[in-house]
Amino acid sequence: MATAKLVNLRANPKATLVFRSGWEWLGVTGPVALAGPDDPLSGLPPNRLPSLLREIYLAAGGNHPDLDAYDLAMATERRTAALLTPQRFTTNPPGTEHEEH
């Protein structure tokens, strides 16, 4: 069963990601391409999906003691990668910096 986020991305493949550090934030908006067992991505052979999901996981700081078990869990759960192409960036407006007192 697909999550609500995945159902929404299939219907409207656009997203905004927000990154935050303290009071500072950055929003990145753009179109999303999906890559998963139920969402084949043009140019990505199906046998390449497990390594793509691993690369994303590791790039996000993930650490798994058994990557073969990780691959099996991703396949069993029918996990999908959402690949955002940045088109618009937003951040804190000037003058809104927070200072601790």
PDB file of C-alpha atoms in Angstrom:
ATOM      1  CA  MET A   1       0.000   0.000   0.000  1.00  0.00           C
ATOM      2  CA  ALA A   2       1.392   3.391  -1.017  1.00  0.00           C
ATOM      3  CA  THR A   3       1.763   6.166   1.522  1.00  0.00           C
ATOM      4  CA  ALA A   4      -0.292   9.344   1.143  1.00  0.00           C
ATOM      5  CA  LYS A   5       2.880  11.233   0.162  1.00  0.00           C
ATOM      6  CA  LEU A   6       3.604   8.774  -2.633  1.00  0.00           C
ATOM      7  CA  VAL A   7       0.001   8.879  -3.874  1.00  0.00           C
ATOM      8  CA  ASN A   8       0.193  12.692  -3.916  1.00  0.00           C
ATOM      9  CA  LEU A   9       3.559  12.701  -5.741  1.00  0.00           C
ATOM     10  CA  ARG A  10       2.169  10.369  -8.379  1.00  0.00           C
ATOM     11  CA  ALA A  11      -0.792  12.689  -8.919  1.00  0.00           C
ATOM     12  CA  ASN A  12       1.224  15.933  -8.741  1.00  0.00           C
ATOM     13  CA  PRO A  13       4.968  15.307  -9.118  1.00  0.00           C
ATOM     14  CA  LYS A  14       6.187  18.506  -7.437  1.00  0.00           C
ATOM     15  CA  ALA A  15       7.615  18.960  -3.968  1.00  0.00           C
ATOM     16  CA  THR A  16       9.311  21.350  -1.588  1.00  0.00           C
ATOM     17  CA  LEU A  17      12.048  20.127   0.719  1.00  0.00           C
ATOM     18  CA  VAL A  18      12.904  22.238   3.749  1.00  0.00           C
ATOM     19  CA  PHE A  19      16.256  22.078   5.501  1.00  0.00           C
ATOM     20  CA  ARG A  20      16.612  23.704   8.892  1.00  0.00           C
ATOM     21  CA  SER A  21      19.514  24.548  11.173  1.00  0.00           C
ATOM     22  CA  GLY A  22      18.445  26.413  14.295  1.00  0.00           C
ATOM     23  CA  TRP A  23      16.360  29.352  13.122  1.00  0.00           C
ATOM     24  CA  GLU A  24      17.780  29.347   9.602  1.00  0.00           C
ATOM     25  CA  TRP A  25      15.963  27.434   6.876  1.00  0.00           C
ATOM     26  CA  LEU A  26      16.150  26.807   3.145  1.00  0.00           C
ATOM     27  CA  GLY A  27      13.318  25.559   0.951  1.00  0.00           C
ATOM     28  CA  VAL A  28      13.968  23.852  -2.398  1.00  0.00           C
ATOM     29  CA  THR A  29      11.024  23.417  -4.792  1.00  0.00           C
ATOM     30  CA  GLY A  30      10.837  21.566  -8.085  1.00  0.00           C
ATOM     31  CA  PRO A  31       9.517  18.640 -10.095  1.00  0.00           C
ATOM     32  CA  VAL A  32       9.964  15.122  -8.738  1.00  0.00           C
ATOM     33  CA  ALA A  33      10.812  11.941 -10.631  1.00  0.00           C
ATOM     34  CA  LEU A  34       9.943   8.678  -8.888  1.00  0.00           C
ATOM     35  CA  ALA A  35      12.078   5.544  -9.058  1.00  0.00           C
ATOM     36  CA  GLY A  36      10.654   2.389  -7.544  1.00  0.00           C
ATOM     37  CA  PRO A  37       9.219  -1.030  -8.317  1.00  0.00           C
ATOM     38  CA  ASP A  38       5.833   0.532  -9.083  1.00  0.00           C
ATOM     39  CA  ASP A  39       7.339   3.694 -10.596  1.00  0.00           C
ATOM     40  CA  PRO A  40       9.923   2.761 -13.248  1.00  0.00           C
ATOM     41  CA  LEU A  41      12.246   5.670 -14.046  1.00  0.00           C
ATOM     42  CA  SER A  42      13.237   6.087 -17.679  1.00  0.00           C
ATOM     43  CA  GLY A  43      16.911   5.289 -18.094  1.00  0.00           C
ATOM     44  CA  LEU A  44      17.199   3.375 -14.807  1.00  0.00           C
ATOM     45  CA  PRO A  45      17.278  -0.400 -15.321  1.00  0.00           C
ATOM     46  CA  PRO A  46      15.232  -2.242 -12.650  1.00  0.00           C
ATOM     47  CA  ASN A  47      18.360  -4.058 -11.424  1.00  0.00           C
ATOM     48  CA  ARG A  48      19.937  -0.644 -10.628  1.00  0.00           C
ATOM     49  CA  LEU A  49      17.147   0.369  -8.185  1.00  0.00           C
ATOM     50  CA  PRO A  50      18.638  -1.390  -5.122  1.00  0.00           C
ATOM     51  CA  SER A  51      21.965   0.421  -5.518  1.00  0.00           C
ATOM     52  CA  LEU A  52      20.184   3.764  -6.061  1.00  0.00           C
ATOM     53  CA  LEU A  53      18.226   3.296  -2.830  1.00  0.00           C
ATOM     54  CA  ARG A  54      21.460   2.357  -1.033  1.00  0.00           C
ATOM     55  CA  GLU A  55      23.246   5.448  -2.380  1.00  0.00           C
ATOM     56  CA  ILE A  56      20.442   7.714  -1.181  1.00  0.00           C
ATOM     57  CA  TYR A  57      20.383   6.034   2.237  1.00  0.00           C
ATOM     58  CA  LEU A  58      24.147   6.313   2.691  1.00  0.00           C
ATOM     59  CA  ALA A  59      24.245   9.921   1.413  1.00  0.00           C
ATOM     60  CA  ALA A  60      21.617  10.817   4.032  1.00  0.00           C
ATOM     61  CA  GLY A  61      23.904   9.469   6.750  1.00  0.00           C
ATOM     62  CA  GLY A  62      22.363   6.022   7.059  1.00  0.00           C
ATOM     63  CA  ASN A  63      24.410   3.142   8.376  1.00  0.00           C
ATOM     64  CA  HIS A  64      23.238  -0.463   8.144  1.00  0.00           C
ATOM     65  CA  PRO A  65      25.215  -3.497   9.358  1.00  0.00           C
ATOM     66  CA  ASP A  66      23.794  -5.746   6.597  1.00  0.00           C
ATOM     67  CA  LEU A  67      23.154  -4.026   3.275  1.00  0.00           C
ATOM     68  CA  ASP A  68      21.797  -7.229   1.725  1.00  0.00           C
ATOM     69  CA  ALA A  69      19.100  -7.250   4.436  1.00  0.00           C
ATOM     70  CA  TYR A  70      18.521  -3.542   3.731  1.00  0.00           C
ATOM     71  CA  ASP A  71      18.035  -4.288   0.013  1.00  0.00           C
ATOM     72  CA  LEU A  72      15.572  -7.079   0.866  1.00  0.00           C
ATOM     73  CA  ALA A  73      13.573  -4.789   3.186  1.00  0.00           C
ATOM     74  CA  MET A  74      13.423  -2.040   0.539  1.00  0.00           C
ATOM     75  CA  ALA A  75      12.194  -4.536  -2.074  1.00  0.00           C
ATOM     76  CA  THR A  76       9.665  -6.146   0.303  1.00  0.00           C
ATOM     77  CA  GLU A  77       8.309  -2.726   1.319  1.00  0.00           C
ATOM     78  CA  ARG A  78       8.315  -1.583  -2.354  1.00  0.00           C
ATOM     79  CA  ARG A  79      10.245   1.569  -1.446  1.00  0.00           C
ATOM     80  CA  THR A  80      10.460   4.411  -3.953  1.00  0.00           C
ATOM     81  CA  ALA A  81      13.044   7.151  -4.390  1.00  0.00           C
ATOM     82  CA  ALA A  82      11.799  10.698  -4.968  1.00  0.00           C
ATOM     83  CA  LEU A  83      14.342  12.647  -7.014  1.00  0.00           C
ATOM     84  CA  LEU A  84      13.754  16.400  -6.904  1.00  0.00           C
ATOM     85  CA  THR A  85      15.146  18.748  -9.558  1.00  0.00           C
ATOM     86  CA  PRO A  86      15.672  22.153  -7.871  1.00  0.00           C
ATOM     87  CA  GLN A  87      13.922  25.059  -9.611  1.00  0.00           C
ATOM     88  CA  ARG A  88      13.259  27.525  -6.806  1.00  0.00           C
ATOM     89  CA  PHE A  89      15.048  28.319  -3.543  1.00  0.00           C
ATOM     90  CA  THR A  90      13.633  30.275  -0.605  1.00  0.00           C
ATOM     91  CA  THR A  91      15.101  31.131   2.770  1.00  0.00           C
ATOM     92  CA  ASN A  92      14.690  33.379   5.791  1.00  0.00           C
ATOM     93  CA  PRO A  93      13.961  36.955   4.747  1.00  0.00           C
ATOM     94  CA  PRO A  94      16.759  39.411   5.601  1.00  0.00           C
ATOM     95  CA  GLY A  95      16.409  40.828   9.091  1.00  0.00           C
ATOM     96  CA  THR A  96      14.702  37.773  10.575  1.00  0.00           C
ATOM     97  CA  GLU A  97      17.813  36.270  12.119  1.00  0.00           C
ATOM     98  CA  HIS A  98      17.217  34.945  15.618  1.00  0.00           C
ATOM     99  CA  GLU A  99      19.598  35.880  18.381  1.00  0.00           C
ATOM    100  CA  GLU A 100      19.711  34.049  21.689  1.00  0.00           C
ATOM    101  CA  HIS A 101      19.598  36.342  24.722  1.00  0.00           C
TER     102      HIS A 101
END
